[in-house]
mmCIF file of C-alpha atoms in Angstrom:
data_model
loop_
_atom_site.group_PDB
_atom_site.id
_atom_site.type_symbol
_atom_site.label_atom_id
_atom_site.label_comp_id
_atom_site.label_asym_id
_atom_site.label_seq_id
_atom_site.Cartn_x
_atom_site.Cartn_y
_atom_site.Cartn_z
ATOM 1 C CA ILE T 13 132.073 -63.659 -8.799
ATOM 2 C CA ASP T 14 131.726 -64.376 -12.525
ATOM 3 C CA ALA T 15 128.611 -62.337 -13.289
ATOM 4 C CA SER T 16 127.353 -58.847 -12.577
ATOM 5 C CA TYR T 17 124.765 -59.452 -9.904
ATOM 6 C CA GLY T 18 122.817 -56.627 -8.351
ATOM 7 C CA ILE T 19 123.272 -57.899 -4.786
ATOM 8 C CA TYR T 20 125.346 -61.018 -4.059
ATOM 9 C CA LEU T 21 125.194 -62.549 -0.569
ATOM 10 C CA GLU T 22 127.395 -65.604 -0.020
ATOM 11 C CA TYR T 23 127.760 -67.887 3.002
ATOM 12 C CA TYR T 24 130.893 -70.005 2.450
ATOM 13 C CA ASP T 25 132.736 -72.100 5.051
ATOM 14 C CA PHE T 26 130.063 -70.904 7.448
ATOM 15 C CA GLY T 27 129.568 -73.114 10.486
ATOM 16 C CA GLU T 28 132.169 -75.571 9.166
ATOM 17 C CA ASP T 29 134.063 -78.091 11.293
ATOM 18 C CA MET T 30 132.407 -77.102 14.572
ATOM 19 C CA TYR T 31 132.612 -79.262 17.690
ATOM 20 C CA GLY T 32 132.387 -79.188 21.470
ATOM 21 C CA ASN T 33 130.076 -76.451 22.739
ATOM 22 C CA SER T 34 130.982 -74.022 19.968
ATOM 23 C CA GLU T 35 128.338 -71.640 18.607
ATOM 24 C CA VAL T 36 127.984 -69.266 15.660
ATOM 25 C CA THR T 37 125.098 -66.771 15.676
ATOM 26 C CA THR T 38 124.219 -64.111 13.101
ATOM 27 C CA GLY T 39 121.750 -61.256 13.146
ATOM 28 C CA ASN T 40 119.045 -60.580 10.586
ATOM 29 C CA VAL T 41 119.767 -59.406 7.041
ATOM 30 C CA HIS T 42 117.736 -56.547 5.516
ATOM 31 C CA ILE T 43 117.698 -55.925 1.750
ATOM 32 C CA GLU T 44 115.323 -52.998 1.576
ATOM 33 C CA GLY T 45 114.425 -50.039 -0.634
ATOM 34 C CA ASN T 46 116.829 -50.779 -3.487
ATOM 35 C CA ASP T 47 116.377 -50.102 -7.210
ATOM 36 C CA ILE T 48 118.164 -52.975 -8.995
ATOM 37 C CA ASP T 49 118.669 -53.397 -12.760
ATOM 38 C CA THR T 50 121.246 -55.977 -13.932
ATOM 39 C CA ASP T 51 122.187 -58.330 -16.756
ATOM 40 C CA SER T 52 122.303 -61.282 -14.364
ATOM 41 C CA GLU T 53 120.432 -62.289 -11.187
ATOM 42 C CA SER T 54 119.249 -59.221 -9.321
ATOM 43 C CA ILE T 55 119.625 -60.775 -5.853
ATOM 44 C CA TYR T 56 121.706 -63.946 -5.550
ATOM 45 C CA ILE T 57 122.029 -65.714 -2.172
ATOM 46 C CA TYR T 58 124.440 -68.651 -2.134
ATOM 47 C CA TYR T 59 125.208 -71.267 0.535
ATOM 48 C CA ASP T 60 128.210 -73.612 0.332
ATOM 49 C CA TYR T 61 129.934 -75.506 3.158
ATOM 50 C CA VAL T 62 127.313 -74.301 5.624
ATOM 51 C CA ALA T 63 126.637 -76.461 8.706
ATOM 52 C CA TYR T 64 129.361 -78.711 7.341
ATOM 53 C CA TYR T 65 130.934 -81.258 9.704
ATOM 54 C CA MET T 66 129.268 -80.270 12.976
ATOM 55 C CA GLU T 67 129.525 -82.544 16.005
ATOM 56 C CA ASP T 68 129.033 -82.712 19.780
ATOM 57 C CA ASP T 69 126.797 -79.811 20.916
ATOM 58 C CA ALA T 70 127.910 -77.359 18.242
ATOM 59 C CA THR T 71 125.241 -74.824 17.276
ATOM 60 C CA LEU T 72 124.714 -72.607 14.221
ATOM 61 C CA LEU T 73 121.943 -70.003 14.466
ATOM 62 C CA MET T 74 121.404 -67.807 11.407
ATOM 63 C CA GLY T 75 119.188 -64.739 11.516
ATOM 64 C CA ASP T 76 116.302 -64.209 9.117
ATOM 65 C CA ILE T 77 116.561 -62.528 5.702
ATOM 66 C CA TYR T 78 114.180 -59.693 4.819
ATOM 67 C CA VAL T 79 113.772 -58.585 1.188
ATOM 68 C CA GLU T 80 111.339 -55.670 1.258
ATOM 69 C CA ASP T 81 110.187 -52.780 -0.934
ATOM 70 C CA ASN T 82 112.727 -53.245 -3.729
ATOM 71 C CA ASP T 83 112.214 -52.478 -7.435
ATOM 72 C CA ILE T 84 113.841 -55.429 -9.156
ATOM 73 C CA TYR T 85 114.587 -55.430 -12.895
ATOM 74 C CA GLY T 86 117.019 -57.441 -15.018
ATOM 75 C CA ASP T 87 117.735 -60.041 -17.668
ATOM 76 C CA ASP T 88 117.723 -63.075 -15.368
ATOM 77 C CA ASP T 89 116.084 -64.122 -12.088
ATOM 78 C CA GLY T 90 114.884 -61.579 -9.543
ATOM 79 C CA ILE T 91 115.883 -63.580 -6.439
ATOM 80 C CA TYR T 92 117.883 -66.796 -6.788
ATOM 81 C CA LEU T 93 118.562 -68.882 -3.683
ATOM 82 C CA GLU T 94 121.092 -71.680 -4.119
ATOM 83 C CA TYR T 95 121.958 -74.241 -1.462
ATOM 84 C CA TYR T 96 124.859 -76.010 -3.131
ATOM 85 C CA ASP T 97 124.677 -79.788 -3.711
ATOM 86 C CA GLU T 98 125.252 -81.915 -0.582
ATOM 87 C CA GLU T 99 127.343 -79.241 1.126
ATOM 88 C CA VAL T 100 124.696 -77.651 3.357
ATOM 89 C CA GLY T 101 123.857 -79.638 6.475
ATOM 90 C CA TYR T 102 126.582 -82.203 5.749
ATOM 91 C CA GLU T 103 127.836 -84.780 8.252
ATOM 92 C CA MET T 104 126.118 -83.416 11.347
ATOM 93 C CA TYR T 105 125.994 -85.659 14.407
ATOM 94 C CA ASP T 106 126.184 -85.935 18.232
ATOM 95 C CA ASP T 107 123.377 -83.431 19.021
ATOM 96 C CA ALA T 108 124.679 -80.736 16.663
ATOM 97 C CA TYR T 109 122.051 -78.133 15.745
ATOM 98 C CA ALA T 110 121.809 -75.830 12.716
ATOM 99 C CA GLU T 111 119.055 -73.269 12.104
ATOM 100 C CA LEU T 112 119.103 -71.537 8.708
ATOM 101 C CA PRO T 113 117.242 -68.321 7.829
ATOM 102 C CA ASP T 114 113.556 -67.785 7.363
ATOM 103 C CA TYR T 115 112.770 -65.465 4.434
ATOM 104 C CA VAL T 116 110.359 -62.529 4.553
ATOM 105 C CA ILE T 117 109.804 -61.231 1.016
ATOM 106 C CA THR T 118 107.262 -58.410 0.879
ATOM 107 C CA GLY T 119 106.359 -55.319 -1.119
ATOM 108 C CA ASN T 120 108.751 -55.914 -4.037
ATOM 109 C CA THR T 121 108.240 -55.364 -7.771
ATOM 110 C CA PHE T 122 109.759 -58.032 -10.048
ATOM 111 C CA ASP T 123 110.084 -57.082 -13.724
ATOM 112 C CA VAL T 124 112.676 -59.549 -15.023
ATOM 113 C CA THR T 125 113.158 -61.838 -18.014
ATOM 114 C CA GLY T 126 113.868 -64.904 -15.848
ATOM 115 C CA GLY T 127 112.034 -66.184 -12.806
ATOM 116 C CA GLY T 128 110.756 -63.841 -10.159
ATOM 117 C CA MET T 129 112.024 -65.987 -7.302
ATOM 118 C CA ASP T 130 113.742 -69.386 -7.552
ATOM 119 C CA LEU T 131 114.898 -71.763 -4.822
ATOM 120 C CA TYR T 132 117.392 -74.517 -5.709
ATOM 121 C CA THR T 133 118.269 -77.339 -3.311
ATOM 122 C CA TYR T 134 119.675 -80.790 -3.999
ATOM 123 C CA GLU T 135 120.554 -83.572 -1.542
ATOM 124 C CA ILE T 136 120.529 -81.454 1.595
ATOM 125 C CA PRO T 137 120.845 -82.083 4.457
ATOM 126 C CA TYR T 138 123.220 -84.973 3.779
ATOM 127 C CA ASP T 139 124.285 -87.669 6.257
ATOM 128 C CA VAL T 140 122.823 -86.187 9.433
ATOM 129 C CA TYR T 141 122.704 -88.655 12.331
ATOM 130 C CA ASP T 142 123.041 -89.313 16.086
ATOM 131 C CA SER T 143 120.246 -86.932 17.201
ATOM 132 C CA ALA T 144 121.531 -83.941 15.217
ATOM 133 C CA THR T 145 118.941 -81.389 14.023
ATOM 134 C CA PHE T 146 118.812 -79.384 10.789
ATOM 135 C CA ASP T 147 116.198 -76.598 10.508
ATOM 136 C CA PHE T 148 115.981 -75.324 6.937
ATOM 137 C CA GLY T 149 113.629 -72.400 7.647
ATOM 138 C CA GLY T 150 110.541 -71.214 5.786
ATOM 139 C CA PHE T 151 109.103 -68.467 3.599
ATOM 140 C CA PHE T 152 106.628 -65.608 3.969
ATOM 141 C CA ILE T 153 106.030 -64.098 0.504
ATOM 142 C CA ASP T 154 103.403 -61.366 0.543
ATOM 143 C CA ASP T 155 102.264 -58.305 -1.416
ATOM 144 C CA ASN T 156 104.720 -58.550 -4.315
ATOM 145 C CA THR T 157 104.121 -57.838 -8.020
ATOM 146 C CA PHE T 158 105.564 -60.246 -10.613
ATOM 147 C CA SER T 159 105.914 -59.649 -14.333
ATOM 148 C CA CYS T 160 108.473 -62.168 -15.591
ATOM 149 C CA ASP T 161 109.090 -65.575 -17.165
ATOM 150 C CA ASP T 162 107.708 -67.496 -14.184
ATOM 151 C CA GLY T 163 106.747 -66.200 -10.761
ATOM 152 C CA ILE T 164 107.704 -68.261 -7.680
ATOM 153 C CA TYR T 165 109.474 -71.616 -8.009
ATOM 154 C CA LEU T 166 110.475 -73.528 -4.862
ATOM 155 C CA ASP T 167 112.146 -76.912 -5.393
ATOM 156 C CA TYR T 168 112.935 -79.225 -2.475
ATOM 157 C CA ASP T 169 114.845 -82.027 -4.205
ATOM 158 C CA ASP T 170 116.222 -85.227 -2.563
ATOM 159 C CA PHE T 171 115.711 -83.704 0.868
ATOM 160 C CA CYS T 172 117.171 -85.645 3.860
ATOM 161 C CA TYR T 173 119.606 -87.719 1.843
ATOM 162 C CA GLY T 174 120.902 -90.611 3.950
ATOM 163 C CA ASN T 175 119.884 -89.202 7.347
ATOM 164 C CA TYR T 176 119.621 -91.775 10.131
ATOM 165 C CA ASN T 177 119.813 -92.637 13.837
ATOM 166 C CA ASN T 178 117.297 -90.202 15.355
ATOM 167 C CA SER T 179 118.211 -87.196 13.242
ATOM 168 C CA ALA T 180 115.599 -84.445 12.953
ATOM 169 C CA THR T 181 115.009 -82.199 9.948
ATOM 170 C CA ILE T 182 112.540 -79.301 9.714
ATOM 171 C CA ILE T 183 111.177 -77.367 6.748
ATOM 172 C CA GLY T 184 109.295 -74.317 7.992
ATOM 173 C CA ASP T 185 105.917 -73.003 6.857
ATOM 174 C CA VAL T 186 105.599 -71.551 3.367
ATOM 175 C CA THR T 187 103.069 -68.721 3.042
ATOM 176 C CA ILE T 188 102.380 -67.095 -0.342
ATOM 177 C CA THR T 189 99.665 -64.454 -0.071
ATOM 178 C CA ASN T 190 98.330 -61.269 -1.669
ATOM 179 C CA ASN T 191 100.761 -61.296 -4.596
ATOM 180 C CA ARG T 192 99.987 -60.128 -8.151
ATOM 181 C CA PHE T 193 101.180 -61.971 -11.267
ATOM 182 C CA TYR T 194 100.835 -60.418 -14.745
ATOM 183 C CA ASP T 195 101.600 -61.700 -18.267
ATOM 184 C CA LEU T 196 103.887 -64.557 -17.282
ATOM 185 C CA ASP T 197 105.433 -66.824 -19.911
ATOM 186 C CA TRP T 198 105.068 -69.925 -17.730
ATOM 187 C CA GLU T 199 103.698 -70.821 -14.282
ATOM 188 C CA ALA T 200 102.878 -68.328 -11.553
ATOM 189 C CA ILE T 201 103.509 -70.480 -8.439
ATOM 190 C CA VAL T 202 105.270 -73.849 -8.409
ATOM 191 C CA ILE T 203 106.170 -75.867 -5.290
ATOM 192 C CA TYR T 204 107.945 -79.212 -5.775
ATOM 193 C CA TYR T 205 108.490 -81.704 -2.976
ATOM 194 C CA ASP T 206 110.617 -84.162 -4.946
ATOM 195 C CA ASP T 207 112.058 -87.230 -3.170
ATOM 196 C CA ILE T 208 111.337 -85.869 0.296
ATOM 197 C CA GLY T 209 112.788 -88.080 3.025
ATOM 198 C CA TYR T 210 115.122 -89.626 0.468
ATOM 199 C CA TYR T 211 116.898 -92.662 1.962
ATOM 200 C CA MET T 212 116.088 -91.518 5.519
ATOM 201 C CA TYR T 213 115.995 -94.333 8.075
ATOM 202 C CA ASP T 214 116.532 -95.559 11.651
ATOM 203 C CA TYR T 215 114.027 -93.454 13.641
ATOM 204 C CA SER T 216 114.827 -90.163 11.943
ATOM 205 C CA THR T 217 112.169 -87.520 11.335
ATOM 206 C CA LEU T 218 111.318 -84.882 8.741
ATOM 207 C CA ASP T 219 108.649 -82.326 9.641
ATOM 208 C CA VAL T 220 107.395 -80.178 6.750
ATOM 209 C CA GLY T 221 105.395 -77.103 7.744
ATOM 210 C CA ASP T 222 102.097 -75.852 6.362
ATOM 211 C CA LEU T 223 101.822 -74.547 2.797
ATOM 212 C CA VAL T 224 99.386 -71.660 2.326
ATOM 213 C CA ILE T 225 98.703 -70.132 -1.105
ATOM 214 C CA ALA T 226 95.940 -67.585 -0.659
ATOM 215 C CA ASP T 227 94.439 -64.379 -2.061
ATOM 216 C CA ASN T 228 96.847 -64.083 -4.993
ATOM 217 C CA ALA T 229 95.805 -62.562 -8.336
ATOM 218 C CA ILE T 230 97.107 -64.322 -11.456
ATOM 219 C CA ASP T 231 96.230 -62.481 -14.664
ATOM 220 C CA GLY T 232 97.793 -64.136 -17.681
ATOM 221 C CA ALA T 233 100.235 -67.064 -17.743
ATOM 222 C CA GLY T 234 101.539 -69.230 -20.564
ATOM 223 C CA SER T 235 101.185 -72.383 -18.466
ATOM 224 C CA ASP T 236 99.631 -73.299 -15.116
ATOM 225 C CA GLY T 237 98.612 -70.865 -12.418
ATOM 226 C CA ILE T 238 99.439 -72.873 -9.274
ATOM 227 C CA VAL T 239 101.325 -76.184 -9.167
ATOM 228 C CA VAL T 240 101.989 -78.174 -5.979
ATOM 229 C CA ALA T 241 103.668 -81.522 -6.665
ATOM 230 C CA TYR T 242 104.461 -84.285 -4.191
ATOM 231 C CA TYR T 243 106.866 -86.731 -5.878
ATOM 232 C CA TYR T 244 108.131 -89.758 -3.945
ATOM 233 C CA VAL T 245 107.585 -88.806 -0.312
ATOM 234 C CA ASP T 246 109.407 -91.670 1.423
ATOM 235 C CA SER T 247 110.659 -93.034 4.717
ATOM 236 C CA GLU T 248 112.300 -96.314 5.751
ATOM 237 C CA ASP T 249 113.053 -98.378 8.846
ATOM 238 C CA ASP T 250 110.906 -96.587 11.470
ATOM 239 C CA SER T 251 111.661 -93.082 10.217
ATOM 240 C CA THR T 252 108.805 -90.563 9.898
ATOM 241 C CA VAL T 253 107.886 -87.860 7.396
ATOM 242 C CA THR T 254 105.129 -85.470 8.486
ATOM 243 C CA MET T 255 103.666 -83.108 5.886
ATOM 244 C CA GLY T 256 101.760 -80.057 7.099
ATOM 245 C CA ASN T 257 98.463 -78.699 5.831
ATOM 246 C CA LEU T 258 97.966 -77.526 2.252
ATOM 247 C CA ASP T 259 95.589 -74.561 1.850
ATOM 248 C CA ILE T 260 94.917 -73.057 -1.584
ATOM 249 C CA THR T 261 92.174 -70.501 -1.024
ATOM 250 C CA GLY T 262 90.790 -67.234 -2.370
ATOM 251 C CA ASN T 263 93.058 -66.914 -5.419
ATOM 252 C CA GLU T 264 91.882 -65.231 -8.633
ATOM 253 C CA ILE T 265 93.208 -66.913 -11.788
ATOM 254 C CA SER T 266 92.342 -65.607 -15.263
ATOM 255 C CA ASN T 267 93.536 -65.262 -18.867
ATOM 256 C CA MET T 268 95.492 -68.513 -18.898
ATOM 257 C CA ASP T 269 96.937 -69.710 -22.218
#
């Protein structure tokens, strides 16, 4: 590890090269009641070579991740989630199944110079085929306080790269409710669906859950309050992308620059 993170959770070579009826199952992760003050990311969660080369009826089931009631300070991002390029959900086939964590992020205080919470993905899952299934999981983000550069930034970029032949991919529901955002330098809430279903073909499916942004208070931001962007939602050759409902309701937005 090259930097001084507050809490660093890494999944590396996790569910790699699985075949037959093999199975890997993990319990839930609880990051709760911590006081974190660092010069780098306060909580960094990193995935590399996860669900990588799975075949036959191999199964990976990862428990959920709870980040609750933490006081998070620092000179970078509060929570940074990185799913490394192309190497998560890579070359899955023959009915293989991978289920990654859902996130429950509640009751935290974010006072950082970077982003409050950032999600980075690029070209995952990659080359999933022959009825394999990749479940990315979802987010429940509730009752947090953000005072930082930007608040919540979720970026789904080039999702389902080259998936084909009856593969199935799932993005769970995203719920962002009852949070408070104060004196941000940039946006409060940003959700990007960028090249969703990218080069997905041959009867494959991508199901994207509902997005709910409700009852949040945004008081002061140097840019936009809430941004939801759908860029290039695609499918080819009898494949299907299904986007869930979008509900933006009951938010209070004031003092925008």
